[in-house]
Amino acid sequence: MHTSHVDSPPKSPERRPATLSTGVLALCSALLLVLVAVEWRPLLDLDGDISRTTHRWAVEEPGLTQTSRILTDWVWDPWTMRVLCGVAVALLVWRYAARWTAMWLVLTVAVGTALQQGLKAALDRARPVWPDPVDSAHYAAFPSGHAMTATVVCGLLLWLLHRHGAGRILWRTALTVAVVSVIGVGLTRVWLGVHWPTDVLGGWLFGALVVTAAVGIHKRLRP
């Protein structure tokens, strides 16, 4: 007489790439964090070379510099991103009655902000200093708050649009706006001389890590 065996259900095929992505992002984020913390000379030299070049261009191109200032202070400012997140929360609650997802979105953005501020306080990395600055910023440099906030908010909203079955035109438009915003805000921070390039890279990496981890949690708890 044969006894039938009951196997445990296999992991969902969708979870494997997500888990791999989260792991890769965590590894890259940790590596960059360590290199910045120990002030690895080749990385600092690269930061300096890029920053000196872009600052020279910023001084020579006041029109483009003013446009960058408007974009970074108003269009892609972290508070603008948080307001956009608030609009999404309102839609989730009132149109879709998705209160759990709305709370998940708020908590994820809050965790991203807390992680960002914690890293800034822990590393206390100095911002670039110029004899002829074109802009100013406060607090520590790593990671870039603008870059990380834009990555978190845009990444989460894109995933929610996909989850709720956004049409092709809306999806492509949102994807284009999100990519331009995330890349654009990082470039403006370096152009204005208030961040090193690796600050922006750190913001992108840690922001993407928060998004992939949060999406994984959402899929596990609300499949």
XYZ file of C-alpha atoms in Angstrom:
223
model
C 0.000 0.000 0.000
C 1.461 3.330 -1.050
C 1.163 6.428 1.078
C 0.577 9.635 -0.810
C 2.864 12.520 0.050
C 1.577 16.049 0.406
C 4.228 18.463 -0.778
C 4.386 22.024 0.459
C 3.156 24.460 -2.166
C 5.973 25.842 -4.335
C 6.852 29.484 -4.177
C 5.009 31.669 -6.608
C 7.099 32.245 -9.771
C 6.421 35.972 -9.379
C 8.115 36.064 -5.979
C 11.458 34.710 -7.157
C 12.444 37.670 -9.401
C 11.128 40.099 -6.769
C 13.184 38.451 -4.029
C 16.250 38.435 -6.277
C 15.775 42.117 -7.129
C 15.469 43.032 -3.465
C 18.613 41.068 -2.638
C 20.650 42.661 -5.427
C 19.488 46.149 -4.463
C 20.284 45.489 -0.803
C 23.786 44.273 -1.715
C 24.493 47.266 -3.986
C 23.117 49.715 -1.424
C 25.214 48.204 1.359
C 28.354 48.235 -0.793
C 27.932 51.892 -1.704
C 27.177 52.760 1.919
C 30.398 51.098 3.084
C 32.516 52.766 0.380
C 31.132 56.180 1.292
C 31.511 55.541 5.028
C 35.179 54.522 4.741
C 35.821 57.367 2.271
C 37.236 55.118 -0.413
C 39.620 57.394 -2.324
C 38.826 56.335 -5.936
C 35.134 56.977 -5.283
C 35.809 60.361 -3.700
C 38.055 61.346 -6.599
C 35.339 60.414 -9.101
C 32.789 62.386 -7.092
C 35.079 65.402 -7.082
C 35.887 65.264 -10.791
C 32.234 65.080 -11.826
C 31.127 67.728 -9.342
C 33.807 70.226 -10.346
C 32.896 69.834 -14.012
C 29.138 70.201 -13.496
C 29.621 73.166 -11.160
C 31.683 74.959 -13.783
C 28.915 74.373 -16.312
C 26.290 75.581 -13.826
C 28.149 78.842 -13.319
C 28.545 79.320 -17.076
C 24.867 78.531 -17.855
C 22.708 80.651 -15.505
C 19.516 80.030 -17.495
C 19.798 76.264 -17.200
C 20.809 76.624 -13.568
C 17.700 78.677 -12.791
C 15.528 76.072 -14.532
C 17.174 73.348 -12.460
C 16.491 75.316 -9.295
C 12.787 75.658 -10.141
C 12.477 71.968 -10.984
C 14.253 70.759 -7.857
C 12.567 73.223 -5.470
C 9.011 73.000 -6.765
C 8.294 70.253 -9.307
C 10.445 67.459 -7.843
C 10.704 68.662 -4.255
C 10.145 65.922 -1.617
C 7.070 67.729 -0.314
C 5.609 67.814 -3.822
C 6.139 64.062 -3.981
C 4.453 63.600 -0.607
C 1.461 65.651 -1.744
C 1.224 63.418 -4.816
C 1.309 60.427 -2.494
C -1.500 62.006 -0.456
C -3.654 62.320 -3.583
C -3.051 58.642 -4.322
C -4.045 57.728 -0.752
C -7.296 59.679 -1.110
C -8.103 57.885 -4.379
C -7.357 54.488 -2.864
C -9.697 55.146 0.057
C -12.599 56.873 -1.660
C -12.611 55.305 -5.108
C -11.323 51.804 -4.487
C -12.087 51.401 -0.757
C -8.535 50.049 -0.429
C -7.832 51.263 3.086
C -5.182 48.643 3.792
C -3.240 49.573 0.647
C -3.598 53.268 1.448
C -2.115 52.700 4.902
C 0.644 50.568 3.362
C 1.511 53.436 0.997
C 1.662 55.985 3.833
C 3.785 53.716 6.022
C 6.179 52.876 3.190
C 6.820 56.537 2.395
C 7.274 57.231 6.116
C 9.747 54.343 6.467
C 11.644 55.620 3.431
C 11.906 59.071 4.994
C 13.028 57.617 8.336
C 15.670 55.463 6.619
C 16.900 58.462 4.661
C 17.220 60.644 7.763
C 18.835 57.833 9.731
C 21.502 57.321 7.077
C 22.165 61.055 6.897
C 22.627 61.245 10.660
C 24.793 58.122 10.797
C 27.206 59.137 8.024
C 27.021 62.923 8.459
C 28.664 63.357 5.053
C 29.559 66.938 4.167
C 28.052 68.513 1.073
C 30.197 70.066 -1.662
C 31.517 73.530 -0.836
C 32.131 76.064 -3.617
C 33.640 79.569 -3.615
C 30.851 80.646 -6.010
C 27.798 78.518 -5.105
C 24.703 78.604 -7.322
C 22.414 77.089 -4.671
C 22.455 75.944 -1.055
C 21.098 73.036 0.990
C 21.116 71.944 4.609
C 21.752 68.765 6.589
C 24.047 65.901 5.633
C 24.571 64.819 2.040
C 24.192 61.018 1.830
C 21.777 59.870 0.545
C 20.059 62.546 -1.517
C 16.618 63.104 -0.016
C 15.244 64.449 -3.289
C 16.433 61.415 -5.272
C 15.313 58.871 -2.689
C 11.864 60.398 -2.125
C 11.188 60.659 -5.862
C 12.264 57.040 -6.361
C 10.062 55.749 -3.544
C 6.941 57.715 -4.461
C 7.198 57.238 -8.235
C 8.037 53.556 -7.875
C 5.110 52.863 -5.561
C 2.628 54.806 -7.663
C 3.749 53.029 -10.833
C 3.224 49.665 -9.177
C -0.239 50.701 -7.969
C -1.201 51.833 -11.465
C -0.090 48.494 -12.861
C -1.933 46.617 -10.115
C -5.171 48.474 -10.786
C -4.990 47.816 -14.511
C -4.071 51.220 -15.916
C -4.654 51.590 -19.663
C -1.748 51.538 -22.089
C -1.685 55.296 -22.698
C -1.940 56.154 -18.999
C 0.718 53.581 -18.104
C 3.207 54.774 -20.720
C 2.635 58.410 -19.783
C 3.082 57.689 -16.078
C 6.187 55.596 -16.733
C 7.757 58.371 -18.826
C 6.967 61.038 -16.238
C 8.311 58.857 -13.431
C 11.586 58.038 -15.195
C 12.164 61.668 -16.188
C 11.380 62.812 -12.641
C 13.624 60.325 -10.857
C 16.581 60.838 -13.186
C 15.951 64.563 -13.559
C 15.854 65.369 -9.864
C 19.137 63.531 -9.339
C 20.823 65.452 -12.129
C 19.577 68.812 -10.784
C 21.044 68.085 -7.341
C 24.487 67.461 -8.827
C 24.175 70.359 -11.299
C 23.332 72.788 -8.486
C 26.347 71.601 -6.524
C 24.445 70.540 -3.396
C 25.141 66.813 -3.692
C 27.936 64.508 -4.758
C 26.998 62.063 -7.547
C 27.204 59.125 -5.127
C 24.652 60.856 -2.867
C 22.197 60.714 -5.750
C 23.150 57.134 -6.608
C 22.571 56.209 -2.969
C 19.163 57.865 -3.040
C 18.198 55.903 -6.135
C 19.453 52.572 -4.744
C 17.928 52.884 -1.277
C 14.694 54.237 -2.764
C 14.420 51.281 -5.139
C 15.198 48.924 -2.244
C 12.336 50.373 -0.197
C 9.960 49.989 -3.154
C 10.835 46.360 -3.920
C 10.710 45.364 -0.248
C 7.362 47.097 0.269
C 5.848 45.550 -2.865
C 7.028 42.127 -1.710
C 5.331 42.645 1.659
C 2.131 43.794 -0.026
C 2.042 40.767 -2.322
C 2.609 38.417 0.602
C -0.055 39.948 2.833
C -2.550 40.949 0.136
C -1.990 38.605 -2.827
